[in-house]
């Protein structure tokens, strides 16, 4: 490993027309990425591949957009507008399948840009907060460049990389990005959290998506017993349940006694919690999100959200019409895994309306919207107005149930759409 003095020196190892994987979430190597983008014009035709990046990215300038192409596997807020221009794109793919894109050569990686912990006495660095597909990228790439950060936790599991694998690196002591999902809570999310918590039985194994609703659910599980965690990600909300003895992981079949995850994002509290903590196991996302693995656990409860849901139960979770907003991620991995689990419950939990008061439950999805989770996979839907069980229900019965948990001010319009759709020819 070549230890460099400046970020610019590190990224000199990247050349024109290469594909560069950028480590994501809390592990986003922001300093190295900024130094790379500053080379626009000096190098050209560079494709950036990332799942979800955090931090400020100064992309909206000519020398970046002319010479770099952002090809996102899950669109985050800081690159959303970039992806939705001619200088970017989005790859629809299940989170569980991304490592295979790299390993099997469907999307070969030339360079992996990582943020890691300092090496231990054996020379191994940790990928820290984000193993996900970064592990596959790190071992598939010809060149590995690293930002070594003493504030990156050392995590147990798969995410270790020896310094001999790293081409060049720089040591930088910088704070990891923090997100406080609990701060986004309001009366609606608390009601949703209570409804979802009532569906969760003792001994269940939980998967939580990102955002205020999963944190709200966790706040209402204080009286539960013997819960386990098998999830692609978690945040601060899990910690109090571990401390109270609610999360014991004793009934899980996959790595019993351990929280199984592939990345974390939250505040420094969760980064400190996972640091050298043997009860938290970080594994490659191809294993964590494999439906055949998920279903081995009892009573898997998958809690995910939606941007729109139509009256038949189709879920759009990645786009606003044709505008690419996020990505498929692991929603389908866990919705299917939960439905196959003995006693499992796949749940879509969402506010009934957007911040602008537009109904999320609609007669038909917006023109151009992508279906992430099909109506055949959706069982439970929860809003602040209640719970609808769609499993085994016909289209008309589903629609009636969903109208009942829509915002009251939108129910009349939805009933008209129901009438127009289902009473033709009568």
CSV table of C-alpha atoms in Angstrom, one decimal:
chain,number,residue,atom,x,y,z
A,1,UNK,CA,0.0,0.0,0.0
A,2,UNK,CA,1.3,3.4,-1.0
A,3,UNK,CA,0.6,5.9,1.7
A,4,UNK,CA,0.0,9.3,0.1
A,5,UNK,CA,0.2,12.8,1.5
A,6,UNK,CA,-2.7,14.4,-0.5
A,7,UNK,CA,-6.1,13.2,-1.8
A,8,UNK,CA,-5.0,14.3,-5.3
A,9,UNK,CA,-2.0,12.0,-5.2
A,10,UNK,CA,-4.3,9.1,-4.4
A,11,UNK,CA,-6.7,9.6,-7.2
A,12,UNK,CA,-3.9,9.9,-9.8
A,13,UNK,CA,-4.3,6.1,-10.0
A,14,UNK,CA,-7.6,6.7,-11.8
A,15,UNK,CA,-7.5,7.1,-15.6
A,16,UNK,CA,-9.9,8.1,-18.4
A,17,UNK,CA,-12.7,5.7,-19.4
A,18,UNK,CA,-12.6,3.6,-16.2
A,19,UNK,CA,-15.5,2.5,-14.0
A,20,UNK,CA,-15.1,3.6,-10.4
A,21,UNK,CA,-17.1,2.2,-7.5
A,22,UNK,CA,-17.7,4.7,-4.7
A,23,UNK,CA,-18.3,3.3,-1.2
A,24,UNK,CA,-21.6,4.5,0.1
A,25,UNK,CA,-23.8,5.6,3.0
A,26,UNK,CA,-21.8,6.6,6.1
A,27,UNK,CA,-18.6,5.3,4.5
A,28,UNK,CA,-18.7,7.6,1.5
A,29,UNK,CA,-15.1,8.7,0.9
A,30,UNK,CA,-16.1,12.3,0.4
A,31,UNK,CA,-12.5,13.8,0.3
A,32,UNK,CA,-11.2,11.3,-2.3
A,33,UNK,CA,-14.4,11.7,-4.4
A,34,UNK,CA,-14.0,15.5,-4.4
A,35,UNK,CA,-10.4,15.2,-5.4
A,36,UNK,CA,-11.4,12.9,-8.2
A,37,UNK,CA,-14.1,15.2,-9.5
A,38,UNK,CA,-11.6,18.1,-9.5
A,39,UNK,CA,-9.6,16.1,-12.2
A,40,UNK,CA,-12.4,16.6,-14.7
A,41,UNK,CA,-10.8,17.6,-18.1
A,42,UNK,CA,-7.5,16.1,-17.1
A,43,UNK,CA,-9.3,12.7,-17.3
A,44,UNK,CA,-12.6,12.1,-19.2
A,45,UNK,CA,-15.2,9.4,-19.7
A,46,UNK,CA,-15.1,8.2,-16.1
A,47,UNK,CA,-18.2,6.2,-14.9
A,48,UNK,CA,-19.0,6.5,-11.2
A,49,UNK,CA,-21.0,3.6,-9.7
A,50,UNK,CA,-22.6,3.9,-6.3
A,51,UNK,CA,-25.4,2.5,-4.2
A,52,UNK,CA,-26.2,5.5,-1.9
A,53,UNK,CA,-23.8,8.3,-1.2
A,54,UNK,CA,-23.9,10.8,1.7
A,55,UNK,CA,-22.4,14.3,2.1
A,56,UNK,CA,-22.1,17.2,-0.3
A,57,UNK,CA,-21.0,16.4,-3.8
A,58,UNK,CA,-20.1,19.3,-6.0
A,59,UNK,CA,-21.2,17.7,-9.3
A,60,UNK,CA,-23.2,20.5,-11.0
A,61,UNK,CA,-20.4,22.1,-12.9
A,62,UNK,CA,-19.2,21.8,-16.4
A,63,UNK,CA,-15.9,20.0,-15.8
A,64,UNK,CA,-17.7,17.3,-13.8
A,65,UNK,CA,-20.8,16.8,-16.0
A,66,UNK,CA,-18.7,16.7,-19.2
A,67,UNK,CA,-16.2,14.2,-18.0
A,68,UNK,CA,-17.9,12.0,-15.4
A,69,UNK,CA,-21.1,9.9,-15.7
A,70,UNK,CA,-23.0,8.9,-12.6
A,71,UNK,CA,-24.5,5.5,-12.9
A,72,UNK,CA,-26.4,4.9,-9.7
A,73,UNK,CA,-27.6,1.6,-8.3
A,74,UNK,CA,-29.7,3.3,-5.7
A,75,UNK,CA,-30.3,7.0,-6.0
A,76,UNK,CA,-29.5,9.2,-3.0
A,77,UNK,CA,-30.5,12.8,-2.5
A,78,UNK,CA,-27.1,14.3,-3.2
A,79,UNK,CA,-27.0,12.8,-6.8
A,80,UNK,CA,-30.7,12.7,-7.6
A,81,UNK,CA,-30.7,15.6,-10.0
A,82,UNK,CA,-27.5,14.4,-11.6
A,83,UNK,CA,-28.9,10.9,-12.2
A,84,UNK,CA,-32.0,12.5,-13.9
A,85,UNK,CA,-29.9,14.3,-16.5
A,86,UNK,CA,-28.2,13.1,-19.7
A,87,UNK,CA,-25.0,12.8,-17.6
A,88,UNK,CA,-26.4,10.1,-15.4
A,89,UNK,CA,-28.5,7.0,-15.2
A,90,UNK,CA,-30.0,4.4,-12.9
A,91,UNK,CA,-29.6,0.6,-12.9
A,92,UNK,CA,-32.8,-1.2,-11.7
A,93,UNK,CA,-31.5,-4.1,-9.6
A,94,UNK,CA,-32.2,-5.9,-6.4
A,95,UNK,CA,-29.7,-5.0,-3.7
A,96,UNK,CA,-29.0,-8.7,-3.2
A,97,UNK,CA,-27.8,-9.0,-6.8
A,98,UNK,CA,-25.4,-6.1,-7.0
A,99,UNK,CA,-22.4,-8.0,-5.8
A,100,UNK,CA,-23.0,-10.5,-8.6
A,101,UNK,CA,-22.8,-7.7,-11.2
A,102,UNK,CA,-19.2,-7.0,-10.1
A,103,UNK,CA,-18.1,-10.6,-9.5
A,104,UNK,CA,-19.6,-12.1,-12.7
A,105,UNK,CA,-18.4,-9.2,-14.9
A,106,UNK,CA,-21.8,-7.8,-15.9
A,107,UNK,CA,-20.5,-4.5,-14.5
A,108,UNK,CA,-16.7,-4.9,-14.1
A,109,UNK,CA,-15.1,-2.5,-11.7
A,110,UNK,CA,-11.7,-0.9,-12.5
A,111,UNK,CA,-11.3,1.1,-9.3
A,112,UNK,CA,-12.9,0.8,-5.9
A,113,UNK,CA,-12.9,4.1,-3.9
A,114,UNK,CA,-13.3,3.2,-0.2
A,115,UNK,CA,-13.3,4.6,3.3
A,116,UNK,CA,-11.9,2.2,5.9
A,117,UNK,CA,-10.7,1.9,9.4
A,118,UNK,CA,-6.9,1.9,10.3
A,119,UNK,CA,-5.3,-1.5,9.9
A,120,UNK,CA,-5.1,-3.8,12.9
A,121,UNK,CA,-1.9,-5.5,14.0
A,122,UNK,CA,-2.4,-8.1,11.2
A,123,UNK,CA,-2.7,-5.4,8.5
A,124,UNK,CA,-6.5,-5.7,8.0
A,125,UNK,CA,-8.7,-2.7,7.6
A,126,UNK,CA,-12.4,-2.8,8.2
A,127,UNK,CA,-15.0,-1.6,5.7
A,128,UNK,CA,-16.8,-0.4,8.8
A,129,UNK,CA,-20.4,0.9,8.5
A,130,UNK,CA,-21.0,-0.4,4.9
A,131,UNK,CA,-20.2,-3.9,3.8
A,132,UNK,CA,-23.2,-4.2,1.4
A,133,UNK,CA,-21.7,-4.5,-2.2
A,134,UNK,CA,-18.5,-2.7,-1.2
A,135,UNK,CA,-16.9,-6.0,-0.3
A,136,UNK,CA,-17.5,-7.4,-3.8
A,137,UNK,CA,-16.3,-4.2,-5.4
A,138,UNK,CA,-13.1,-4.2,-3.3
A,139,UNK,CA,-12.2,-7.7,-4.3
A,140,UNK,CA,-13.3,-7.4,-8.0
A,141,UNK,CA,-11.5,-4.1,-8.8
A,142,UNK,CA,-8.0,-4.0,-10.3
A,143,UNK,CA,-7.2,-0.9,-8.2
A,144,UNK,CA,-8.3,-0.1,-4.6
A,145,UNK,CA,-8.0,3.4,-3.2
A,146,UNK,CA,-8.8,4.2,0.4
A,147,UNK,CA,-9.5,7.0,2.8
A,148,UNK,CA,-8.2,5.6,6.2
A,149,UNK,CA,-10.2,7.1,9.0
A,150,UNK,CA,-9.7,6.4,12.7
A,151,UNK,CA,-13.3,7.4,13.3
A,152,UNK,CA,-14.5,4.5,11.1
A,153,UNK,CA,-15.6,1.7,13.4
A,154,UNK,CA,-14.2,-1.8,13.1
A,155,UNK,CA,-17.1,-4.1,12.5
A,156,UNK,CA,-17.3,-7.9,12.8
A,157,UNK,CA,-18.2,-10.1,9.9
A,158,UNK,CA,-17.1,-10.1,6.3
A,159,UNK,CA,-15.8,-6.6,5.8
A,160,UNK,CA,-12.1,-7.0,6.1
A,161,UNK,CA,-9.5,-5.9,3.5
A,162,UNK,CA,-5.7,-6.3,3.9
A,163,UNK,CA,-3.5,-3.4,3.2
A,164,UNK,CA,-1.7,-5.5,0.5
A,165,UNK,CA,-5.0,-5.3,-1.5
A,166,UNK,CA,-5.0,-1.5,-1.3
A,167,UNK,CA,-3.1,0.3,-4.0
A,168,UNK,CA,-2.9,3.7,-2.4
A,169,UNK,CA,-4.4,5.5,0.6
A,170,UNK,CA,-4.4,8.6,2.7
A,171,UNK,CA,-5.0,9.0,6.4
A,172,UNK,CA,-7.8,11.4,7.2
A,173,UNK,CA,-9.4,12.0,10.6
A,174,UNK,CA,-12.9,13.1,9.7
A,175,UNK,CA,-16.4,12.8,11.2
A,176,UNK,CA,-18.8,10.3,9.5
A,177,UNK,CA,-22.0,11.8,8.1
A,178,UNK,CA,-24.9,11.6,10.6
A,179,UNK,CA,-28.6,11.2,10.1
A,180,UNK,CA,-31.2,11.5,12.9
A,181,UNK,CA,-34.2,9.7,11.7
A,182,UNK,CA,-36.0,10.0,15.0
A,183,UNK,CA,-36.0,13.8,14.6
A,184,UNK,CA,-38.3,13.4,11.6
A,185,UNK,CA,-41.0,11.9,13.6
A,186,UNK,CA,-44.5,13.5,13.8
A,187,UNK,CA,-48.0,12.5,14.9
A,188,UNK,CA,-48.6,10.6,11.7
A,189,UNK,CA,-45.4,8.5,12.0
A,190,UNK,CA,-46.1,7.7,15.6
A,191,UNK,CA,-49.6,6.4,14.8
A,192,UNK,CA,-48.1,4.3,12.0
A,193,UNK,CA,-45.5,3.0,14.4
A,194,UNK,CA,-48.1,1.9,16.9
A,195,UNK,CA,-50.2,0.1,14.2
A,196,UNK,CA,-47.1,-1.8,12.9
A,197,UNK,CA,-45.9,-2.6,16.4
A,198,UNK,CA,-49.3,-4.3,17.1
A,199,UNK,CA,-48.7,-6.6,14.1
A,200,UNK,CA,-45.4,-7.8,15.5
A,201,UNK,CA,-45.4,-10.8,17.7
A,202,UNK,CA,-42.9,-11.8,20.4
A,203,UNK,CA,-40.1,-13.8,18.9
A,204,UNK,CA,-40.3,-12.1,15.5
A,205,UNK,CA,-37.3,-11.3,13.4
A,206,UNK,CA,-37.3,-7.7,12.1
A,207,UNK,CA,-36.2,-6.0,8.9
A,208,UNK,CA,-36.5,-2.2,8.8
A,209,UNK,CA,-36.1,0.1,5.9
A,210,UNK,CA,-34.8,3.7,6.1
A,211,UNK,CA,-36.6,6.6,7.7
A,212,UNK,CA,-38.7,8.0,10.5
A,213,UNK,CA,-41.4,5.2,10.3
A,214,UNK,CA,-39.0,2.3,11.2
A,215,UNK,CA,-37.7,4.3,14.1
A,216,UNK,CA,-41.3,5.0,15.2
A,217,UNK,CA,-42.0,1.3,15.1
A,218,UNK,CA,-39.0,0.5,17.3
A,219,UNK,CA,-40.1,3.0,19.9
A,220,UNK,CA,-43.4,1.1,20.3
A,221,UNK,CA,-41.7,-2.3,20.9
A,222,UNK,CA,-40.6,-1.8,24.5
A,223,UNK,CA,-42.9,-4.4,25.9
A,224,UNK,CA,-42.1,-7.1,23.3
A,225,UNK,CA,-39.9,-10.1,24.1
A,226,UNK,CA,-37.3,-12.1,22.2
A,227,UNK,CA,-37.1,-10.0,19.1
A,228,UNK,CA,-34.3,-10.6,16.5
A,229,UNK,CA,-32.8,-8.4,13.8
A,230,UNK,CA,-32.0,-9.6,10.3
A,231,UNK,CA,-32.0,-6.5,8.1
A,232,UNK,CA,-30.0,-4.8,5.4
A,233,UNK,CA,-29.6,-1.7,7.6
A,234,UNK,CA,-30.4,-0.3,11.0
A,235,UNK,CA,-30.0,2.9,12.8
A,236,UNK,CA,-30.0,4.3,16.4
A,237,UNK,CA,-33.5,3.0,17.2
A,238,UNK,CA,-32.3,-0.5,17.7
A,239,UNK,CA,-29.9,0.3,20.5
A,240,UNK,CA,-32.5,1.0,23.3
A,241,UNK,CA,-34.2,-2.3,22.5
A,242,UNK,CA,-30.9,-4.2,22.9
A,243,UNK,CA,-30.2,-2.4,26.1
A,244,UNK,CA,-33.7,-3.2,27.5
A,245,UNK,CA,-33.3,-6.9,26.6
A,246,UNK,CA,-36.1,-6.7,24.0
A,247,UNK,CA,-33.8,-7.6,21.1
A,248,UNK,CA,-32.1,-10.9,22.1
A,249,UNK,CA,-31.9,-12.6,18.7
A,250,UNK,CA,-32.5,-15.9,20.5
A,251,UNK,CA,-35.2,-17.2,18.2
A,252,UNK,CA,-33.4,-16.5,14.9
A,253,UNK,CA,-32.1,-19.4,12.9
A,254,UNK,CA,-29.6,-17.4,10.9
A,255,UNK,CA,-26.7,-16.4,13.2
A,256,UNK,CA,-28.7,-16.7,16.4
A,257,UNK,CA,-27.7,-14.4,19.1
A,258,UNK,CA,-26.5,-11.8,16.6
A,259,UNK,CA,-27.9,-8.8,14.8
A,260,UNK,CA,-27.3,-9.5,11.2
A,261,UNK,CA,-26.9,-6.5,8.8
A,262,UNK,CA,-25.0,-5.2,5.9
A,263,UNK,CA,-24.8,-1.5,6.7
A,264,UNK,CA,-25.7,1.1,9.3
A,265,UNK,CA,-26.5,4.8,9.1
A,266,UNK,CA,-27.4,7.1,11.9
A,267,UNK,CA,-25.6,9.2,14.5
A,268,UNK,CA,-22.3,8.7,16.2
A,269,UNK,CA,-24.2,6.6,18.8
A,270,UNK,CA,-24.8,3.8,16.4
A,271,UNK,CA,-21.3,4.0,15.0
A,272,UNK,CA,-19.9,3.5,18.5
A,273,UNK,CA,-22.4,0.7,19.1
A,274,UNK,CA,-21.2,-1.4,16.2
A,275,UNK,CA,-17.5,-0.7,16.8
A,276,UNK,CA,-15.8,-4.0,17.8
A,277,UNK,CA,-19.2,-5.3,18.9
A,278,UNK,CA,-19.4,-9.1,18.5
A,279,UNK,CA,-23.2,-9.2,18.6
A,280,UNK,CA,-23.4,-7.3,15.4
A,281,UNK,CA,-22.5,-9.3,12.3
A,282,UNK,CA,-21.9,-7.4,9.0
A,283,UNK,CA,-22.2,-9.7,6.0
A,284,UNK,CA,-22.2,-9.4,2.2
A,285,UNK,CA,-25.6,-8.2,1.0
A,286,UNK,CA,-25.9,-11.1,-1.3
A,287,UNK,CA,-26.2,-13.3,1.8
A,288,UNK,CA,-28.1,-10.9,4.1
A,289,UNK,CA,-30.8,-10.2,1.4
A,290,UNK,CA,-31.1,-13.7,0.0
A,291,UNK,CA,-34.7,-14.7,0.3
A,292,UNK,CA,-33.6,-18.3,0.8
A,293,UNK,CA,-31.6,-17.1,3.9
A,294,UNK,CA,-34.2,-14.7,5.2
A,295,UNK,CA,-37.0,-17.3,5.1
A,296,UNK,CA,-35.1,-19.6,7.5
A,297,UNK,CA,-35.9,-17.2,10.4
A,298,UNK,CA,-39.3,-17.4,12.1
A,299,UNK,CA,-41.9,-14.7,12.0
A,300,UNK,CA,-39.9,-12.3,9.7
A,301,UNK,CA,-41.5,-8.9,9.7
A,302,UNK,CA,-40.4,-6.7,6.8
A,303,UNK,CA,-41.2,-3.0,7.2
A,304,UNK,CA,-40.9,-1.0,4.1
A,305,UNK,CA,-42.4,2.1,2.6
A,306,UNK,CA,-43.8,3.5,-0.7
A,307,UNK,CA,-44.1,6.7,-2.7
A,308,UNK,CA,-47.3,5.5,-4.3
A,309,UNK,CA,-49.6,2.5,-3.9
A,310,UNK,CA,-52.5,1.8,-6.3
A,311,UNK,CA,-55.8,0.3,-5.4
A,312,UNK,CA,-54.7,-3.2,-6.4
A,313,UNK,CA,-51.6,-3.1,-4.2
A,314,UNK,CA,-48.9,-2.3,-6.7
A,315,UNK,CA,-46.0,-0.4,-4.9
A,316,UNK,CA,-44.0,2.3,-6.5
A,317,UNK,CA,-41.1,3.0,-4.2
A,318,UNK,CA,-38.3,4.3,-6.5
A,319,UNK,CA,-39.7,7.0,-8.8
A,320,UNK,CA,-42.1,9.9,-9.0
A,321,UNK,CA,-43.5,9.3,-12.4
A,322,UNK,CA,-40.5,9.1,-14.7
A,323,UNK,CA,-38.3,11.0,-12.3
A,324,UNK,CA,-35.9,8.6,-10.6
A,325,UNK,CA,-36.1,9.3,-6.9
A,326,UNK,CA,-34.4,6.4,-5.2
A,327,UNK,CA,-34.1,2.7,-6.1
A,328,UNK,CA,-35.4,-0.9,-5.8
A,329,UNK,CA,-32.9,-1.5,-3.0
A,330,UNK,CA,-33.8,-4.5,-0.7
A,331,UNK,CA,-37.5,-4.0,-0.5
A,332,UNK,CA,-38.4,-7.0,-2.7
A,333,UNK,CA,-35.7,-9.1,-1.2
A,334,UNK,CA,-37.3,-8.8,2.2
A,335,UNK,CA,-41.0,-8.6,1.2
A,336,UNK,CA,-40.6,-11.9,-0.5
A,337,UNK,CA,-38.4,-13.4,2.3
A,338,UNK,CA,-40.9,-12.4,5.0
A,339,UNK,CA,-43.9,-13.9,3.1
A,340,UNK,CA,-42.0,-17.2,2.8
A,341,UNK,CA,-41.0,-17.2,6.5
A,342,UNK,CA,-43.1,-19.2,8.9
A,343,UNK,CA,-45.5,-16.7,10.4
A,344,UNK,CA,-43.9,-13.8,8.5
A,345,UNK,CA,-45.5,-10.5,7.6
A,346,UNK,CA,-44.4,-8.3,4.7
A,347,UNK,CA,-45.6,-4.7,5.5
A,348,UNK,CA,-45.8,-1.5,3.5
A,349,UNK,CA,-46.0,1.3,6.0
A,350,UNK,CA,-46.4,4.9,4.8
A,351,UNK,CA,-48.2,8.2,5.5
A,352,UNK,CA,-51.5,8.5,3.7
A,353,UNK,CA,-50.4,11.7,2.0
A,354,UNK,CA,-47.3,13.5,0.9
A,355,UNK,CA,-46.0,16.7,2.6
A,356,UNK,CA,-48.1,18.6,0.0
A,357,UNK,CA,-51.3,16.7,0.9
A,358,UNK,CA,-51.3,14.5,-2.2
A,359,UNK,CA,-52.7,11.0,-1.6
A,360,UNK,CA,-50.1,8.2,-1.7
A,361,UNK,CA,-52.9,5.7,-2.3
A,362,UNK,CA,-54.1,6.2,-5.9
A,363,UNK,CA,-56.4,4.7,-8.4
A,364,UNK,CA,-53.5,4.0,-10.8
A,365,UNK,CA,-49.8,4.7,-10.4
A,366,UNK,CA,-48.5,7.9,-12.0
A,367,UNK,CA,-47.6,7.7,-15.7
A,368,UNK,CA,-44.1,6.3,-16.0
A,369,UNK,CA,-43.9,5.1,-12.3
A,370,UNK,CA,-41.9,1.9,-11.7
A,371,UNK,CA,-43.4,-1.0,-9.8
A,372,UNK,CA,-40.9,-2.1,-7.2
A,373,UNK,CA,-43.1,-4.6,-5.3
A,374,UNK,CA,-45.9,-6.3,-7.2
A,375,UNK,CA,-49.5,-6.7,-5.9
A,376,UNK,CA,-48.8,-10.4,-5.6
A,377,UNK,CA,-46.1,-9.7,-3.0
A,378,UNK,CA,-48.0,-7.1,-0.8
A,379,UNK,CA,-49.8,-8.5,2.2
A,380,UNK,CA,-50.1,-5.7,4.8
A,381,UNK,CA,-50.5,-2.0,4.2
A,382,UNK,CA,-50.4,0.5,7.1
A,383,UNK,CA,-51.1,4.2,7.2
A,384,UNK,CA,-51.9,6.5,10.1
A,385,UNK,CA,-55.6,5.6,9.5
A,386,UNK,CA,-55.3,1.9,10.0
A,387,UNK,CA,-54.3,-1.5,8.6
A,388,UNK,CA,-55.4,-3.3,5.5
A,389,UNK,CA,-54.6,-7.0,5.0
A,390,UNK,CA,-54.5,-7.6,1.2
A,391,UNK,CA,-53.4,-11.2,1.4
A,392,UNK,CA,-55.7,-13.6,-0.5
A,393,UNK,CA,-58.1,-10.7,-1.4
A,394,UNK,CA,-59.5,-10.0,-4.8
A,395,UNK,CA,-58.9,-6.7,-6.5
A,396,UNK,CA,-62.2,-5.2,-5.4
A,397,UNK,CA,-61.8,-6.2,-1.8
A,398,UNK,CA,-58.2,-4.9,-1.8
A,399,UNK,CA,-59.4,-1.6,-3.2
A,400,UNK,CA,-62.1,-1.2,-0.6
A,401,UNK,CA,-59.6,-2.0,2.2
A,402,UNK,CA,-57.1,0.6,0.9
A,403,UNK,CA,-59.7,3.3,0.5
A,404,UNK,CA,-60.6,2.8,4.2
A,405,UNK,CA,-57.0,3.7,5.3
A,406,UNK,CA,-56.6,6.5,2.8
A,407,UNK,CA,-56.8,10.1,4.0
A,408,UNK,CA,-60.5,11.0,4.6
A,409,UNK,CA,-60.3,13.9,2.2
A,410,UNK,CA,-59.2,11.6,-0.7
A,411,UNK,CA,-61.6,8.7,-0.1
A,412,UNK,CA,-64.5,10.1,-2.2
A,413,UNK,CA,-62.2,10.5,-5.2
A,414,UNK,CA,-60.8,7.0,-4.8
A,415,UNK,CA,-64.3,5.6,-4.5
A,416,UNK,CA,-65.2,7.3,-7.8
A,417,UNK,CA,-62.1,5.6,-9.4
A,418,UNK,CA,-63.2,2.3,-7.8
A,419,UNK,CA,-66.7,2.7,-9.4
A,420,UNK,CA,-65.3,3.6,-12.8
A,421,UNK,CA,-62.9,0.6,-12.8
A,422,UNK,CA,-65.0,-2.2,-11.2
A,423,UNK,CA,-68.6,-1.5,-12.3
A,424,UNK,CA,-68.0,-1.3,-16.1
A,425,UNK,CA,-70.5,-3.5,-17.9
A,426,UNK,CA,-72.8,-3.9,-15.0
